[in-house]
Short mmCIF file of C-alpha atoms in Angstrom, two decimals:
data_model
loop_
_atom_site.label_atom_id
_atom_site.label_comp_id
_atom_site.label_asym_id
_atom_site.label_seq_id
_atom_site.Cartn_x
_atom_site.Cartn_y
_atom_site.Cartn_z
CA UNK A 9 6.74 67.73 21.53
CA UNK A 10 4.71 65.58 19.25
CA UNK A 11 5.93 62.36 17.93
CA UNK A 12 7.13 61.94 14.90
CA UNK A 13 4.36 59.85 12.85
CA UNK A 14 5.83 56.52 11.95
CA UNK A 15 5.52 55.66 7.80
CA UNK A 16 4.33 52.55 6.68
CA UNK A 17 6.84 51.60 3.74
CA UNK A 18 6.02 48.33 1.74
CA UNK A 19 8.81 47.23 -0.95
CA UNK A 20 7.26 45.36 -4.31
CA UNK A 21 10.13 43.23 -5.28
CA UNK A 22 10.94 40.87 -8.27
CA UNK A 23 13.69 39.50 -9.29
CA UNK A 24 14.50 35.50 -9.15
CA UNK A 25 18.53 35.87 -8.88
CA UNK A 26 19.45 36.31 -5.20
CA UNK A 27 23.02 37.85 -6.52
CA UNK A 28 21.17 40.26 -9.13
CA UNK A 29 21.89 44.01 -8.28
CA UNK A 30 18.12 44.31 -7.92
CA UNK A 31 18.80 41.80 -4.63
CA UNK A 32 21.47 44.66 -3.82
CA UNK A 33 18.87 47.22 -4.29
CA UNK A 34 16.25 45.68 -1.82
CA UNK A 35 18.50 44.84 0.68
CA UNK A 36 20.19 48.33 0.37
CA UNK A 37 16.26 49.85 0.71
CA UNK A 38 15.46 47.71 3.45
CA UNK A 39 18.28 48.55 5.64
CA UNK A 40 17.35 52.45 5.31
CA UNK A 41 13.85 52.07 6.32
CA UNK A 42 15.20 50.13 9.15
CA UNK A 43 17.73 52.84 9.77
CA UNK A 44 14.73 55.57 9.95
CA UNK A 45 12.70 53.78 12.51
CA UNK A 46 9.70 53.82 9.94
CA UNK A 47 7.68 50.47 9.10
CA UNK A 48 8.35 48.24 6.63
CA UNK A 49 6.87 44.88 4.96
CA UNK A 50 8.46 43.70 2.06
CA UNK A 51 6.45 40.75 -0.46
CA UNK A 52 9.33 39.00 -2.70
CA UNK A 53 6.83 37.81 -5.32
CA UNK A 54 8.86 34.80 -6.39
CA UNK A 55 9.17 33.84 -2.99
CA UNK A 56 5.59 34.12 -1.89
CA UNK A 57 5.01 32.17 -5.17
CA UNK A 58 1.94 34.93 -6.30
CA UNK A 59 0.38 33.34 -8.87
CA UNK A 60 0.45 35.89 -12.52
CA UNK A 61 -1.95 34.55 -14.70
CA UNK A 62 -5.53 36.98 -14.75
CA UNK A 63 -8.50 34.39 -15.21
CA UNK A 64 -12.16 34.83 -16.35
CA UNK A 65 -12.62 33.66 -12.45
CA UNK A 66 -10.80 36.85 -11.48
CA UNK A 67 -13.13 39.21 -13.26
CA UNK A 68 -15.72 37.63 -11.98
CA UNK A 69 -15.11 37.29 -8.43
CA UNK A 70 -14.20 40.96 -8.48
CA UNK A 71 -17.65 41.69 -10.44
CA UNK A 72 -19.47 40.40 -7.36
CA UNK A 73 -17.29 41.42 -4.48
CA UNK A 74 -15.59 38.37 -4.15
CA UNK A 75 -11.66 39.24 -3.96
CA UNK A 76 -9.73 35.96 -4.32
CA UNK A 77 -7.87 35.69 -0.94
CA UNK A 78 -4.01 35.94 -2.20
CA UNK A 79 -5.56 39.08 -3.85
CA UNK A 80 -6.97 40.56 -0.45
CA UNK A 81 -3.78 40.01 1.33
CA UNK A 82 -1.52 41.88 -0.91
CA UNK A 83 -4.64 44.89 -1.35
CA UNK A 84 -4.45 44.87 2.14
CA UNK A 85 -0.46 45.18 2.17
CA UNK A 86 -0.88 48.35 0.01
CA UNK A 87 -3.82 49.79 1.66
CA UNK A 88 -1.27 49.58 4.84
CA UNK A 89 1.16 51.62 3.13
CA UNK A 90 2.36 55.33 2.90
CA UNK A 91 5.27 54.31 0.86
CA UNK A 92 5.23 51.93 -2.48
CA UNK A 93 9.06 51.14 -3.74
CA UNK A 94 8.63 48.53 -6.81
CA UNK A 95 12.43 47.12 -7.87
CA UNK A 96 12.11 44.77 -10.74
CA UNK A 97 14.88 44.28 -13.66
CA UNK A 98 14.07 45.77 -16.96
CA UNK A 99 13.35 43.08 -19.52
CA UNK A 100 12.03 43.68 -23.21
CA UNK A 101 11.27 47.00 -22.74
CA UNK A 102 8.87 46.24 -19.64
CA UNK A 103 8.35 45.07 -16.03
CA UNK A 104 8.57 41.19 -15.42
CA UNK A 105 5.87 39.37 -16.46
CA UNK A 106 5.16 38.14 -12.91
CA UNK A 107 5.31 41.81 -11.84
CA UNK A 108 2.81 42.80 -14.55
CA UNK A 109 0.81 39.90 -13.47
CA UNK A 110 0.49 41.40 -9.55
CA UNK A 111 -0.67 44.68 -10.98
CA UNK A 112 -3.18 42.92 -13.28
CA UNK A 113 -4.64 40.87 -10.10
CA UNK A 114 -4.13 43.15 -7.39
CA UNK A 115 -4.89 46.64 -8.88
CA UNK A 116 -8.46 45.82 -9.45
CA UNK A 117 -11.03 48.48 -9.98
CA UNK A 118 -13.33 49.18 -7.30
CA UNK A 119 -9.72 49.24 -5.38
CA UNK A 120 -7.20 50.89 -6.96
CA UNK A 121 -9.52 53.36 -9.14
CA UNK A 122 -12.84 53.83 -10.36
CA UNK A 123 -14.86 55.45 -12.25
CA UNK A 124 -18.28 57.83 -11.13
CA UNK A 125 -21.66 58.49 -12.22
CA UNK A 126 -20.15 60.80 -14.86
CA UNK A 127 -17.68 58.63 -16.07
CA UNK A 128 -14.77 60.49 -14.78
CA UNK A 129 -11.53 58.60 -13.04
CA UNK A 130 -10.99 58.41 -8.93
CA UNK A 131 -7.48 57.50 -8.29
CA UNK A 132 -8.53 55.23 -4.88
CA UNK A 133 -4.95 55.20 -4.27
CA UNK A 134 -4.76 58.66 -3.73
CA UNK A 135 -2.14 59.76 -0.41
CA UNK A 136 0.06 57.24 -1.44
CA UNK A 137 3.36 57.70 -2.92
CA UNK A 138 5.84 55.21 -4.94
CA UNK A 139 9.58 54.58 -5.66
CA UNK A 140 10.38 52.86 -8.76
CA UNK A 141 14.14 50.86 -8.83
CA UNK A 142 14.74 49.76 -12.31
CA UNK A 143 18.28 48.16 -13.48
CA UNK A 144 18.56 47.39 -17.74
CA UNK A 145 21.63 45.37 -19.23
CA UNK A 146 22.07 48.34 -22.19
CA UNK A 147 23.46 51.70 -21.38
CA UNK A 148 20.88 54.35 -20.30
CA UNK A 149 22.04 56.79 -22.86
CA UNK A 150 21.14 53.63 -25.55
CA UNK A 151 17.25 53.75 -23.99
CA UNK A 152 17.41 57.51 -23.57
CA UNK A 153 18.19 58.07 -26.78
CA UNK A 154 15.37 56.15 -28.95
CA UNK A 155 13.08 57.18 -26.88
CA UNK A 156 12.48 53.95 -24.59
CA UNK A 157 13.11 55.15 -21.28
CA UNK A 158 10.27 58.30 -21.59
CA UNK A 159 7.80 55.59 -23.02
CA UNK A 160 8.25 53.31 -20.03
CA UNK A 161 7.29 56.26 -17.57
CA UNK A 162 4.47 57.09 -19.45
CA UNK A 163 3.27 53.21 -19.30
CA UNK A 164 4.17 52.93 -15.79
CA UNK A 165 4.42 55.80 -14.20
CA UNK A 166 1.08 57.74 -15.88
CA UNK A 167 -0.75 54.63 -17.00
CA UNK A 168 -0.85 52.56 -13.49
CA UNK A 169 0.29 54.72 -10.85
CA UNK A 170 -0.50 58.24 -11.39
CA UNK A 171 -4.12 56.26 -13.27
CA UNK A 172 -4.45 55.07 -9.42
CA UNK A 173 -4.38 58.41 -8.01
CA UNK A 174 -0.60 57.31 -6.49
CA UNK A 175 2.20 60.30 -6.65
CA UNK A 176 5.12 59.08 -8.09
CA UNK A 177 8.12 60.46 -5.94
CA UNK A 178 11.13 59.15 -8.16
CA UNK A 179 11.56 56.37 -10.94
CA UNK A 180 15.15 55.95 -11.64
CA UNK A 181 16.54 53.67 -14.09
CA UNK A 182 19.87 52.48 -13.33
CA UNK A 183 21.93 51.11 -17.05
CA UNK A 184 24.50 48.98 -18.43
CA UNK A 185 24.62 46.53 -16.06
CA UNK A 186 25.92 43.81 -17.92
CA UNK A 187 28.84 45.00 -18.39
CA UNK A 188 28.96 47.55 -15.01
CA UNK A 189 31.93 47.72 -12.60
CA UNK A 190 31.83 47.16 -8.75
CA UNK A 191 32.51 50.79 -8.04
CA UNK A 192 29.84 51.73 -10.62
CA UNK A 193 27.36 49.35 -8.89
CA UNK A 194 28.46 50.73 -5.24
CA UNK A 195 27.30 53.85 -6.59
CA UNK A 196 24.34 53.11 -8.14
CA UNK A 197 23.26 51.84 -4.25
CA UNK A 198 24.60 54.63 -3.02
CA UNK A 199 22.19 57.15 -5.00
CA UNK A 200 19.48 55.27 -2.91
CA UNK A 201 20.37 57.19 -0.50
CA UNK A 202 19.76 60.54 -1.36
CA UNK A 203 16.46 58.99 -2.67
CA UNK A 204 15.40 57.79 0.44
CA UNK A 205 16.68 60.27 2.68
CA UNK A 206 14.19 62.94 2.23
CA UNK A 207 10.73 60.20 1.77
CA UNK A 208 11.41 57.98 5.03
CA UNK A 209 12.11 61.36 7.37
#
């Protein structure tokens, strides 16, 4: 019988509070993909201390083929993966700024997407599929409701990873935190689970 192939899973995570339940998320992730026998490389962007801010220098260096080399290693990371799982908190509406800077830097085109002789999009990414973990301080019926939560998919899911040719297997936002019980935050781990059950077999 034929060996099961192994998956290459790398978790995207970013969050600065080693207690936050976005800590409980990664660790919960991690120990699944180590469960499954699958691969796994994980880039804590606070820790590695990734620098944000998108220069002129960037655009340049990517202009003439000259990927900055803390740019190259995480491209690399991703061009590694099967998997993508991105946990990051939810705050004002949007990813963390140091989140939005990696996909500024590191989603460049000529590597993530382009565009051919006819002006039409190529997803580079394409084969690849993503996890989005997402925890918010306001109840998700509060963000369901006005509209917030379908507007954040569309901005994330649609206009970076689906733009990047990426299929996005689930993006689950996980509310109320603030003001969340242990058994409620038990369970919002344990949904991981089922998420991850299916992808890492």
């Amino acid at each position: 019988m034929e060996a099961k192939k192994q998956l290459k899973h790398l978790i995207i995570y970013c969050n600065p509070n080693p207690k936050s339940l976005s800590a409980a998320y990664k660790e919960a992730v991690m120990e699944l993909t180590e469960m499954s026998g699958n691969a796994m490389n994980v880039r804590d962007l606070y820790n590695i201390g990734f620098h944000p801010v998108l220069e002129q220098s960037d655009f340049d260096a990517v202009k003439h083929g000259q990927i900055p080399e803390e740019v190259k290693v995480e491209q690399d990371y991703i061009q590694w993966a099967d998997l993508l799982t991105f946990i990051y908190p939810i705050w004002w509406t949007g990813m963390p700024a140091l989140m939005k800077g990696y996909i500024d830097r590191v989603f460049t085109k000529g590597f993530a997407y382009n565009m051919d002789e006819e002006g039409q999009l190529q997803g580079l990414l394409a084969g690849k599929k993503v996890v989005i973990l997402n925890n918010m301080g306001f109840p998700y019926d509060y963000y369901d409701k006005i509209g917030m939560l379908q507007s954040m998919k569309q901005t994330s899911d649609q206009g970076i990873f689906e733009f990047c040719g990426i299929e996005v297997a689930e993006h689950r936002f996980f509310g109320h935190l603030d003001g969340s019980s242990k058994s409620e935050r038990e369970a919002h781990v344990n949904v991981l689970k089922l998420i991850y059950d299916k992808l890492l077999s």
